[in-house]
Amino acid sequence: GQSLGVHLLDISWYTESMRAGHPVVITDRHKLQLNTYVMELHFLDEDGRGVAFRRAAAVLKALPAQVTSMSQLRGLPCLGEHSLRVIKDVLENGESSEVESTKQSERFKALKILTGIFGVGAKTADRWIREGIYNLQQLRDSGHALNQAQKAGLEHYNDLNQPVTKAEANAIGEIVQKAVISVLPGSQIALTGGFRRGKLTGHDVDFLITHPEEGREVGLMSKVVSWLESQGFLLYQKTTRNSYLESKDGPARPASNMDRFERCFSIFKLTKGEEQGTTQPEKNGVQTMDNRLWRAVRVDLVVSPISQFAFAVLGWTGSKLFERELRRWAGHEKDMSLSSHAVFDNKQNRYLRATSEEEIFAYLGLEYIPPSERNA
Ligand code: TTP
Ligand code: MN
Ligand code: MN
Ligand code: MN
């Protein structure tokens, strides 16, 4: 619920806009985001502040021109009192004193540092901060028992907080491709997540794995993981089994955003390629040499049966806000329940089949929105 007092995401759109040198701007006009406007009109104020700010940011991003006066914002959805206050401050003073002072606060800095650890969410970070833990050293000294994910997160902190490049994503893709082909010839992989949306960097690399013959994908994940482990590619992995078939309540439960595919959250050991060399960019004015020939990269693997593949691709391409809005749209506008597994039409009381994303958009009564326009 209400609690943290600071919303990390509240600030990211603001920072982005300030860095780009044009306060409160906006660059692209995306069909998706225009659709989002329409969706938003119905669902304002349903969620907490974090989401409210992200929506406000999505609306700003979708505007056709730079905002220079508050009057341009009249009548737009999703811009709440708080967002408008921040924008007004930026327009009048070049920055928002509220956001700037939040960014400077010890509490915010600590939240950023601690949630930067893989395996640590806002709740855990908040608990630690209340105990007086503000940085990694204080956490190490505290003697807190960390789980395996958090231990790995702490160990590879610097690597995991460095953006993954497209070249690195491609290199990981080749390894994953080799792994799936080795353990089950004919298997296919698809790059999903932010890289599929055309982003140039990401916090991780996401892959979906399937096999064209239904059922052959069963047991595939553990084989892929074993292969990767045997080749020394994994620094950490946690595999969660598929819980979809075991569910009694039927597949497309609208209540939960979590899907039930077999998945693996991992940290890869990626050997640095020639193009990256071993000389790191200047840090604090000092040219540092990094002797390691590898770096750690977060990788998510998901296995889907071919019958659910189109839904899985749509669900794992994101962005998270886009997925959220798409599901809302399905429920409120079409009386359908959309998940990463299926779409259920409540009026016809049946599942609708799809073998492509295009078909799914058609069921939802939307024009096809390409991945590059899903960066809400
Ligand atoms: P992320 O990898 O978290 O985000 P991203 O790829 O959009 O951005 P980044 O570059 O920072 O990595 O998630 C990708 C998509 O996967 C997101 O749309 C939601 C989906 N997803 C699920 O469907 N279920 C899950 O359990 C998780 C963790 C993600
Ligand atoms: Mn507020
Ligand atoms: Mn990702
Ligand atoms: Mn991911």
PDB file of C-alpha atoms in Angstrom, residues 44-232:
ATOM      1  CA  LEU A  44      -7.985   7.071 -13.795  1.00  0.00           C
ATOM      2  CA  ASP A  45      -7.107   6.858 -10.152  1.00  0.00           C
ATOM      3  CA  GLU A  46      -7.440   3.149  -9.815  1.00  0.00           C
ATOM      4  CA  ASP A  47      -3.839   2.503  -8.816  1.00  0.00           C
ATOM      5  CA  GLY A  48      -1.221   3.987  -6.577  1.00  0.00           C
ATOM      6  CA  ARG A  49       0.980   6.959  -7.225  1.00  0.00           C
ATOM      7  CA  GLY A  50       3.820   5.091  -8.873  1.00  0.00           C
ATOM      8  CA  VAL A  51       1.560   3.986 -11.682  1.00  0.00           C
ATOM      9  CA  ALA A  52      -0.093   7.399 -11.816  1.00  0.00           C
ATOM     10  CA  PHE A  53       3.253   9.022 -12.549  1.00  0.00           C
ATOM     11  CA  ARG A  54       4.159   6.447 -15.175  1.00  0.00           C
ATOM     12  CA  ARG A  55       0.875   7.110 -16.909  1.00  0.00           C
ATOM     13  CA  ALA A  56       1.461  10.830 -16.781  1.00  0.00           C
ATOM     14  CA  ALA A  57       4.869  10.224 -18.335  1.00  0.00           C
ATOM     15  CA  ALA A  58       3.350   8.075 -21.088  1.00  0.00           C
ATOM     16  CA  VAL A  59       0.900  10.852 -21.937  1.00  0.00           C
ATOM     17  CA  LEU A  60       3.684  13.432 -22.080  1.00  0.00           C
ATOM     18  CA  LYS A  61       5.737  11.158 -24.312  1.00  0.00           C
ATOM     19  CA  ALA A  62       2.861  10.839 -26.731  1.00  0.00           C
ATOM     20  CA  LEU A  63       2.303  14.545 -27.272  1.00  0.00           C
ATOM     21  CA  PRO A  64       3.143  15.837 -30.753  1.00  0.00           C
ATOM     22  CA  ALA A  65       5.149  18.832 -29.576  1.00  0.00           C
ATOM     23  CA  GLN A  66       7.188  20.175 -26.721  1.00  0.00           C
ATOM     24  CA  VAL A  67       5.149  21.526 -23.868  1.00  0.00           C
ATOM     25  CA  THR A  68       5.811  25.208 -23.278  1.00  0.00           C
ATOM     26  CA  SER A  69       2.705  26.240 -21.414  1.00  0.00           C
ATOM     27  CA  MET A  70       0.289  24.643 -19.021  1.00  0.00           C
ATOM     28  CA  SER A  71      -2.601  25.446 -21.341  1.00  0.00           C
ATOM     29  CA  GLN A  72      -1.363  22.760 -23.738  1.00  0.00           C
ATOM     30  CA  LEU A  73      -2.152  20.179 -21.116  1.00  0.00           C
ATOM     31  CA  ARG A  74      -5.775  21.123 -20.642  1.00  0.00           C
ATOM     32  CA  GLY A  75      -8.130  18.201 -21.066  1.00  0.00           C
ATOM     33  CA  LEU A  76      -5.447  15.530 -21.187  1.00  0.00           C
ATOM     34  CA  PRO A  77      -6.009  12.384 -19.189  1.00  0.00           C
ATOM     35  CA  CYS A  78      -3.682  10.987 -16.534  1.00  0.00           C
ATOM     36  CA  LEU A  79      -2.163  14.256 -15.452  1.00  0.00           C
ATOM     37  CA  GLY A  80      -3.045  14.431 -11.784  1.00  0.00           C
ATOM     38  CA  GLU A  81      -2.618  17.312  -9.396  1.00  0.00           C
ATOM     39  CA  HIS A  82       0.819  16.149  -8.362  1.00  0.00           C
ATOM     40  CA  SER A  83       2.135  15.633 -11.908  1.00  0.00           C
ATOM     41  CA  LEU A  84       0.774  19.019 -12.960  1.00  0.00           C
ATOM     42  CA  ARG A  85       2.485  20.690 -10.001  1.00  0.00           C
ATOM     43  CA  VAL A  86       5.823  19.183 -11.056  1.00  0.00           C
ATOM     44  CA  ILE A  87       5.364  20.187 -14.707  1.00  0.00           C
ATOM     45  CA  LYS A  88       4.372  23.745 -13.750  1.00  0.00           C
ATOM     46  CA  ASP A  89       7.477  24.056 -11.614  1.00  0.00           C
ATOM     47  CA  VAL A  90       9.664  22.827 -14.484  1.00  0.00           C
ATOM     48  CA  LEU A  91       8.098  25.267 -16.943  1.00  0.00           C
ATOM     49  CA  GLU A  92       8.434  28.227 -14.580  1.00  0.00           C
ATOM     50  CA  ASN A  93      11.753  27.477 -12.890  1.00  0.00           C
ATOM     51  CA  GLY A  94      13.590  25.100 -15.187  1.00  0.00           C
ATOM     52  CA  GLU A  95      13.321  22.276 -12.676  1.00  0.00           C
ATOM     53  CA  SER A  96      11.071  20.956  -9.973  1.00  0.00           C
ATOM     54  CA  SER A  97      12.281  21.811  -6.489  1.00  0.00           C
ATOM     55  CA  GLU A  98      10.248  18.970  -5.085  1.00  0.00           C
ATOM     56  CA  VAL A  99      11.802  16.356  -7.358  1.00  0.00           C
ATOM     57  CA  GLU A 100      15.281  17.834  -6.986  1.00  0.00           C
ATOM     58  CA  SER A 101      15.125  17.743  -3.204  1.00  0.00           C
ATOM     59  CA  THR A 102      13.764  14.209  -3.298  1.00  0.00           C
ATOM     60  CA  LYS A 103      16.676  13.190  -5.512  1.00  0.00           C
ATOM     61  CA  GLN A 104      19.092  14.729  -3.019  1.00  0.00           C
ATOM     62  CA  SER A 105      17.541  13.028   0.007  1.00  0.00           C
ATOM     63  CA  GLU A 106      19.503  10.295   1.761  1.00  0.00           C
ATOM     64  CA  ARG A 107      16.432   8.132   1.715  1.00  0.00           C
ATOM     65  CA  PHE A 108      16.041   8.325  -2.056  1.00  0.00           C
ATOM     66  CA  LYS A 109      19.732   7.706  -2.692  1.00  0.00           C
ATOM     67  CA  ALA A 110      19.633   4.681  -0.398  1.00  0.00           C
ATOM     68  CA  LEU A 111      16.534   3.325  -2.152  1.00  0.00           C
ATOM     69  CA  LYS A 112      18.300   3.609  -5.490  1.00  0.00           C
ATOM     70  CA  ILE A 113      21.432   1.868  -4.253  1.00  0.00           C
ATOM     71  CA  LEU A 114      19.631  -0.948  -2.454  1.00  0.00           C
ATOM     72  CA  THR A 115      16.996  -1.674  -5.106  1.00  0.00           C
ATOM     73  CA  GLY A 116      19.908  -1.763  -7.555  1.00  0.00           C
ATOM     74  CA  ILE A 117      20.793  -5.119  -6.017  1.00  0.00           C
ATOM     75  CA  PHE A 118      19.296  -7.982  -8.033  1.00  0.00           C
ATOM     76  CA  GLY A 119      16.765  -9.718  -5.747  1.00  0.00           C
ATOM     77  CA  VAL A 120      16.002  -6.631  -3.661  1.00  0.00           C
ATOM     78  CA  GLY A 121      12.674  -4.860  -4.160  1.00  0.00           C
ATOM     79  CA  ALA A 122      11.353  -1.612  -2.727  1.00  0.00           C
ATOM     80  CA  LYS A 123       9.842  -3.329   0.316  1.00  0.00           C
ATOM     81  CA  THR A 124      13.090  -4.967   1.401  1.00  0.00           C
ATOM     82  CA  ALA A 125      15.058  -1.794   0.724  1.00  0.00           C
ATOM     83  CA  ASP A 126      12.573   0.198   2.776  1.00  0.00           C
ATOM     84  CA  ARG A 127      12.909  -2.215   5.714  1.00  0.00           C
ATOM     85  CA  TRP A 128      16.700  -1.990   5.605  1.00  0.00           C
ATOM     86  CA  ILE A 129      16.646   1.800   5.419  1.00  0.00           C
ATOM     87  CA  ARG A 130      14.471   1.915   8.518  1.00  0.00           C
ATOM     88  CA  GLU A 131      17.202  -0.145  10.202  1.00  0.00           C
ATOM     89  CA  GLY A 132      19.794   2.436   9.171  1.00  0.00           C
ATOM     90  CA  ILE A 133      21.244   0.598   6.169  1.00  0.00           C
ATOM     91  CA  TYR A 134      21.924   3.104   3.374  1.00  0.00           C
ATOM     92  CA  ASN A 135      24.640   1.518   1.246  1.00  0.00           C
ATOM     93  CA  LEU A 136      26.270  -1.761   0.239  1.00  0.00           C
ATOM     94  CA  GLN A 137      28.958  -1.647   2.904  1.00  0.00           C
ATOM     95  CA  GLN A 138      26.411  -1.104   5.661  1.00  0.00           C
ATOM     96  CA  LEU A 139      24.423  -4.004   4.269  1.00  0.00           C
ATOM     97  CA  ARG A 140      27.472  -6.290   4.249  1.00  0.00           C
ATOM     98  CA  ASP A 141      28.341  -5.213   7.793  1.00  0.00           C
ATOM     99  CA  SER A 142      24.793  -5.695   9.049  1.00  0.00           C
ATOM    100  CA  GLY A 143      25.106  -9.467   9.027  1.00  0.00           C
ATOM    101  CA  HIS A 144      21.673  -9.785   7.374  1.00  0.00           C
ATOM    102  CA  ALA A 145      21.135 -13.238   5.915  1.00  0.00           C
ATOM    103  CA  LEU A 146      20.757 -12.720   2.172  1.00  0.00           C
ATOM    104  CA  ASN A 147      19.070 -15.192  -0.150  1.00  0.00           C
ATOM    105  CA  GLN A 148      20.934 -16.689  -3.117  1.00  0.00           C
ATOM    106  CA  ALA A 149      19.638 -14.093  -5.570  1.00  0.00           C
ATOM    107  CA  GLN A 150      20.655 -11.205  -3.317  1.00  0.00           C
ATOM    108  CA  LYS A 151      24.099 -12.710  -2.720  1.00  0.00           C
ATOM    109  CA  ALA A 152      24.647 -12.952  -6.468  1.00  0.00           C
ATOM    110  CA  GLY A 153      23.205  -9.461  -6.876  1.00  0.00           C
ATOM    111  CA  LEU A 154      25.648  -8.009  -4.381  1.00  0.00           C
ATOM    112  CA  GLU A 155      28.583  -9.914  -5.852  1.00  0.00           C
ATOM    113  CA  HIS A 156      27.897  -8.684  -9.412  1.00  0.00           C
ATOM    114  CA  TYR A 157      26.497  -5.290  -8.420  1.00  0.00           C
ATOM    115  CA  ASN A 158      28.572  -3.155 -10.767  1.00  0.00           C
ATOM    116  CA  ASP A 159      28.131  -5.363 -13.816  1.00  0.00           C
ATOM    117  CA  LEU A 160      24.384  -5.703 -13.311  1.00  0.00           C
ATOM    118  CA  ASN A 161      23.956  -1.951 -12.977  1.00  0.00           C
ATOM    119  CA  GLN A 162      25.728  -1.326 -16.234  1.00  0.00           C
ATOM    120  CA  PRO A 163      23.324  -1.276 -19.194  1.00  0.00           C
ATOM    121  CA  VAL A 164      23.377  -4.311 -21.480  1.00  0.00           C
ATOM    122  CA  THR A 165      24.110  -3.320 -25.073  1.00  0.00           C
ATOM    123  CA  LYS A 166      22.444  -4.658 -28.198  1.00  0.00           C
ATOM    124  CA  ALA A 167      25.758  -6.304 -29.175  1.00  0.00           C
ATOM    125  CA  GLU A 168      25.850  -8.103 -25.834  1.00  0.00           C
ATOM    126  CA  ALA A 169      22.212  -9.139 -26.245  1.00  0.00           C
ATOM    127  CA  ASN A 170      23.085 -10.611 -29.656  1.00  0.00           C
ATOM    128  CA  ALA A 171      26.045 -12.492 -28.208  1.00  0.00           C
ATOM    129  CA  ILE A 172      23.827 -13.962 -25.475  1.00  0.00           C
ATOM    130  CA  GLY A 173      21.251 -14.821 -28.143  1.00  0.00           C
ATOM    131  CA  GLU A 174      23.816 -16.912 -29.992  1.00  0.00           C
ATOM    132  CA  ILE A 175      24.666 -18.819 -26.820  1.00  0.00           C
ATOM    133  CA  VAL A 176      21.016 -19.472 -25.989  1.00  0.00           C
ATOM    134  CA  GLN A 177      20.363 -20.525 -29.602  1.00  0.00           C
ATOM    135  CA  LYS A 178      23.230 -22.989 -29.428  1.00  0.00           C
ATOM    136  CA  ALA A 179      21.998 -24.349 -26.105  1.00  0.00           C
ATOM    137  CA  VAL A 180      18.437 -25.047 -27.271  1.00  0.00           C
ATOM    138  CA  ILE A 181      19.547 -26.581 -30.564  1.00  0.00           C
ATOM    139  CA  SER A 182      22.003 -28.828 -28.729  1.00  0.00           C
ATOM    140  CA  VAL A 183      19.448 -30.209 -26.282  1.00  0.00           C
ATOM    141  CA  LEU A 184      16.428 -30.323 -28.627  1.00  0.00           C
ATOM    142  CA  PRO A 185      16.966 -29.833 -32.359  1.00  0.00           C
ATOM    143  CA  GLY A 186      14.173 -27.840 -33.997  1.00  0.00           C
ATOM    144  CA  SER A 187      13.598 -25.631 -30.955  1.00  0.00           C
ATOM    145  CA  GLN A 188      13.156 -21.940 -31.610  1.00  0.00           C
ATOM    146  CA  ILE A 189      14.024 -18.850 -29.632  1.00  0.00           C
ATOM    147  CA  ALA A 190      12.615 -15.336 -29.818  1.00  0.00           C
ATOM    148  CA  LEU A 191      14.136 -12.189 -28.373  1.00  0.00           C
ATOM    149  CA  THR A 192      11.472 -10.400 -26.316  1.00  0.00           C
ATOM    150  CA  GLY A 193      11.511  -7.559 -23.741  1.00  0.00           C
ATOM    151  CA  GLY A 194      12.954  -4.133 -24.398  1.00  0.00           C
ATOM    152  CA  PHE A 195      15.347  -5.257 -27.136  1.00  0.00           C
ATOM    153  CA  ARG A 196      12.433  -6.494 -29.229  1.00  0.00           C
ATOM    154  CA  ARG A 197      10.904  -3.040 -28.814  1.00  0.00           C
ATOM    155  CA  GLY A 198      14.039  -1.624 -30.415  1.00  0.00           C
ATOM    156  CA  LYS A 199      15.675  -0.308 -27.264  1.00  0.00           C
ATOM    157  CA  LEU A 200      19.448   0.075 -27.657  1.00  0.00           C
ATOM    158  CA  THR A 201      20.219  -0.977 -24.081  1.00  0.00           C
ATOM    159  CA  GLY A 202      18.431  -2.906 -21.357  1.00  0.00           C
ATOM    160  CA  HIS A 203      18.727  -4.059 -17.768  1.00  0.00           C
ATOM    161  CA  ASP A 204      18.583  -7.679 -18.941  1.00  0.00           C
ATOM    162  CA  VAL A 205      17.997  -9.833 -22.038  1.00  0.00           C
ATOM    163  CA  ASP A 206      14.708 -11.737 -22.401  1.00  0.00           C
ATOM    164  CA  PHE A 207      14.157 -14.868 -24.497  1.00  0.00           C
ATOM    165  CA  LEU A 208      11.176 -17.034 -25.206  1.00  0.00           C
ATOM    166  CA  ILE A 209      11.803 -20.657 -26.192  1.00  0.00           C
ATOM    167  CA  THR A 210       9.406 -23.035 -27.938  1.00  0.00           C
ATOM    168  CA  HIS A 211       9.242 -26.065 -30.218  1.00  0.00           C
ATOM    169  CA  PRO A 212       6.948 -26.327 -33.292  1.00  0.00           C
ATOM    170  CA  GLU A 213       5.553 -29.671 -32.106  1.00  0.00           C
ATOM    171  CA  GLU A 214       3.260 -29.184 -29.127  1.00  0.00           C
ATOM    172  CA  GLY A 215       4.494 -31.059 -26.072  1.00  0.00           C
ATOM    173  CA  ARG A 216       8.115 -31.355 -27.160  1.00  0.00           C
ATOM    174  CA  GLU A 217       8.930 -28.287 -25.060  1.00  0.00           C
ATOM    175  CA  VAL A 218       8.130 -30.154 -21.824  1.00  0.00           C
ATOM    176  CA  GLY A 219      11.297 -30.545 -19.772  1.00  0.00           C
ATOM    177  CA  LEU A 220      13.232 -28.289 -22.133  1.00  0.00           C
ATOM    178  CA  MET A 221      14.215 -25.647 -19.594  1.00  0.00           C
ATOM    179  CA  SER A 222      16.109 -27.966 -17.254  1.00  0.00           C
ATOM    180  CA  LYS A 223      18.041 -29.385 -20.217  1.00  0.00           C
ATOM    181  CA  VAL A 224      18.925 -25.924 -21.484  1.00  0.00           C
ATOM    182  CA  VAL A 225      20.012 -24.822 -18.025  1.00  0.00           C
ATOM    183  CA  SER A 226      22.130 -27.973 -17.544  1.00  0.00           C
ATOM    184  CA  TRP A 227      23.811 -27.387 -20.904  1.00  0.00           C
ATOM    185  CA  LEU A 228      24.545 -23.750 -20.086  1.00  0.00           C
ATOM    186  CA  GLU A 229      25.853 -24.736 -16.659  1.00  0.00           C
ATOM    187  CA  SER A 230      28.101 -27.445 -18.079  1.00  0.00           C
ATOM    188  CA  GLN A 231      29.595 -24.917 -20.486  1.00  0.00           C
ATOM    189  CA  GLY A 232      30.287 -22.464 -17.666  1.00  0.00           C
TER     190      GLY A 232
END
